[in-house]
Short mmCIF file of C-alpha atoms in Angstrom, two decimals:
data_model
loop_
_atom_site.label_atom_id
_atom_site.label_comp_id
_atom_site.label_asym_id
_atom_site.label_seq_id
_atom_site.Cartn_x
_atom_site.Cartn_y
_atom_site.Cartn_z
CA UNK A 1 103.72 130.65 113.17
CA UNK A 2 101.81 127.40 113.08
CA UNK A 3 99.82 126.30 116.09
CA UNK A 4 100.02 122.69 114.98
CA UNK A 5 103.08 120.59 115.85
CA UNK A 6 105.39 119.58 113.04
CA UNK A 7 104.38 115.89 113.24
CA UNK A 8 101.24 116.77 111.23
CA UNK A 9 103.48 117.57 108.27
CA UNK A 10 104.50 120.89 106.83
CA UNK A 11 103.42 120.27 103.26
CA UNK A 12 101.19 123.30 103.07
CA UNK A 13 102.79 126.67 102.57
CA UNK A 14 100.41 128.69 104.75
CA UNK A 15 100.94 126.52 107.86
CA UNK A 16 97.28 126.80 108.83
CA UNK A 17 95.63 123.69 110.20
CA UNK A 18 92.84 122.51 107.92
CA UNK A 19 90.77 119.70 109.51
CA UNK A 20 89.46 118.72 106.06
CA UNK A 21 92.90 118.53 104.49
CA UNK A 22 94.18 115.33 102.93
CA UNK A 23 97.49 115.91 104.71
CA UNK A 24 96.61 113.75 107.70
CA UNK A 25 99.22 112.47 110.07
CA UNK A 26 99.20 108.68 110.11
CA UNK A 27 100.48 107.26 113.38
CA UNK A 28 100.66 103.76 111.88
CA UNK A 29 102.43 104.63 108.64
CA UNK A 30 105.77 103.19 109.76
CA UNK A 31 104.32 99.86 110.91
CA UNK A 32 104.33 96.94 108.46
CA UNK A 33 100.71 96.05 109.25
CA UNK A 34 98.34 96.61 106.35
CA UNK A 35 94.67 97.38 106.92
CA UNK A 36 93.93 97.19 103.20
CA UNK A 37 92.98 94.04 101.37
CA UNK A 38 95.15 93.23 98.34
CA UNK A 39 92.09 93.48 96.11
CA UNK A 40 91.45 97.14 96.94
CA UNK A 41 94.90 98.40 97.83
CA UNK A 42 95.73 99.79 94.39
CA UNK A 43 92.95 102.34 94.20
CA UNK A 44 92.12 102.83 97.84
CA UNK A 45 93.09 106.46 97.38
CA UNK A 46 90.93 107.05 94.29
CA UNK A 47 90.52 110.82 94.29
CA UNK A 48 86.93 112.03 94.16
CA UNK A 49 85.64 115.60 94.42
CA UNK A 50 82.11 116.20 95.79
CA UNK A 51 80.64 119.58 94.95
CA UNK A 52 77.16 120.83 95.80
CA UNK A 53 75.45 123.30 93.49
CA UNK A 54 72.00 124.79 93.96
CA UNK A 55 70.62 122.13 91.58
CA UNK A 56 72.65 118.98 92.31
CA UNK A 57 75.46 117.13 94.03
CA UNK A 58 78.29 116.54 91.53
CA UNK A 59 80.98 113.90 92.01
CA UNK A 60 84.11 113.86 89.84
CA UNK A 61 86.46 110.89 90.02
CA UNK A 62 89.83 110.56 88.33
CA UNK A 63 89.92 107.11 86.74
CA UNK A 64 92.65 107.42 84.08
CA UNK A 65 92.98 104.54 81.68
CA UNK A 66 89.64 102.97 82.57
CA UNK A 67 86.80 102.42 80.12
CA UNK A 68 83.23 103.15 81.10
CA UNK A 69 82.58 99.40 81.15
CA UNK A 70 85.20 99.01 83.89
CA UNK A 71 83.49 101.52 86.22
CA UNK A 72 80.29 100.86 88.14
CA UNK A 73 78.00 103.49 89.71
CA UNK A 74 75.29 102.26 92.07
CA UNK A 75 72.76 103.80 94.45
CA UNK A 76 71.19 102.10 97.43
CA UNK A 77 67.78 102.77 98.97
CA UNK A 78 69.25 104.44 102.02
CA UNK A 79 70.84 107.22 99.91
CA UNK A 80 74.29 105.70 99.48
CA UNK A 81 76.18 106.35 96.26
CA UNK A 82 78.81 103.74 95.45
CA UNK A 83 81.50 104.20 92.79
CA UNK A 84 83.69 101.19 92.04
CA UNK A 85 85.85 99.74 89.31
CA UNK A 86 88.87 97.71 88.42
CA UNK A 87 92.03 98.17 86.38
CA UNK A 88 93.43 94.86 85.20
CA UNK A 89 97.12 94.02 85.06
CA UNK A 90 98.64 94.22 81.59
CA UNK A 91 99.52 90.91 79.99
CA UNK A 92 103.16 90.03 80.48
CA UNK A 93 105.26 88.67 77.68
CA UNK A 94 108.03 86.43 78.95
CA UNK A 95 110.43 88.09 76.49
CA UNK A 96 109.82 91.57 77.94
CA UNK A 97 112.20 93.17 80.40
CA UNK A 98 110.45 95.51 82.83
CA UNK A 99 112.55 98.41 84.09
CA UNK A 100 109.90 100.08 86.22
CA UNK A 101 106.29 99.37 87.23
CA UNK A 102 104.57 102.39 88.82
CA UNK A 103 101.05 102.21 87.44
CA UNK A 104 98.69 100.48 89.81
CA UNK A 105 96.11 97.84 89.08
CA UNK A 106 93.33 96.36 91.13
CA UNK A 107 89.91 97.27 92.45
CA UNK A 108 88.63 100.45 94.04
CA UNK A 109 85.38 101.35 95.79
CA UNK A 110 84.15 104.58 97.35
CA UNK A 111 80.81 105.10 99.12
CA UNK A 112 79.08 108.38 99.96
CA UNK A 113 75.98 108.90 102.12
CA UNK A 114 73.84 111.51 100.41
CA UNK A 115 71.59 114.03 102.16
CA UNK A 116 67.82 113.61 102.23
CA UNK A 117 67.13 116.25 99.57
CA UNK A 118 68.33 114.20 96.56
CA UNK A 119 66.44 112.56 93.70
CA UNK A 120 67.93 109.07 93.81
CA UNK A 121 65.93 107.97 90.76
CA UNK A 122 67.50 110.63 88.51
CA UNK A 123 71.23 109.98 89.02
CA UNK A 124 73.29 110.41 85.84
CA UNK A 125 76.88 109.37 85.13
CA UNK A 126 79.21 110.16 82.25
CA UNK A 127 82.87 109.63 81.50
CA UNK A 128 85.19 111.81 79.45
CA UNK A 129 89.00 111.87 79.24
CA UNK A 130 89.46 109.62 82.29
CA UNK A 131 87.13 111.65 84.53
CA UNK A 132 83.89 110.08 85.77
CA UNK A 133 81.17 112.64 86.54
CA UNK A 134 78.16 111.57 88.60
CA UNK A 135 75.33 114.07 88.99
CA UNK A 136 72.68 113.59 91.68
CA UNK A 137 69.88 116.17 91.28
CA UNK A 138 68.46 117.84 94.37
CA UNK A 139 64.77 118.19 95.18
CA UNK A 140 63.41 121.67 94.92
CA UNK A 141 63.19 123.30 98.27
CA UNK A 142 59.58 124.20 98.74
CA UNK A 143 59.37 127.67 100.15
CA UNK A 144 56.77 128.02 102.85
CA UNK A 145 53.61 129.84 101.89
CA UNK A 146 53.60 133.13 103.70
CA UNK A 147 50.28 134.86 104.11
CA UNK A 148 50.12 138.41 105.31
CA UNK A 149 47.61 138.97 108.10
CA UNK A 150 45.90 142.32 108.44
CA UNK A 151 46.15 143.74 111.90
CA UNK A 152 42.89 145.28 113.02
CA UNK A 153 42.53 147.78 115.69
#
């Protein structure tokens, strides 16, 4: 039995509340007010995974149909990683009849504050099969020097 009321959505099969889940109840979803600008509304939900390994922080973003020239990866001095891009609208031919338009176009931007243990000057990005991978190496954790002290007595 779930301890969370049904208004949070029952999309998950195990009915366990996960505070980090993407299934978040939106109290304003039925109101016609938009908090998104038209320029960023298409990709505002760009899906990005952030995984930490012992050596680096690895970000993977699904950007299907985009070329590497259409994606921008930037880092700021205060350890902020910014991933942005834009998918342009296809050219319309006045003789074409459109039956359905589901693919989105527009701009997207995501920003992530990185922890202090990263090497901001060694960030690498690559793109393959519509997946952007950004790797931010971590600084080696310096283990404290431990010196054994002889106990006299």
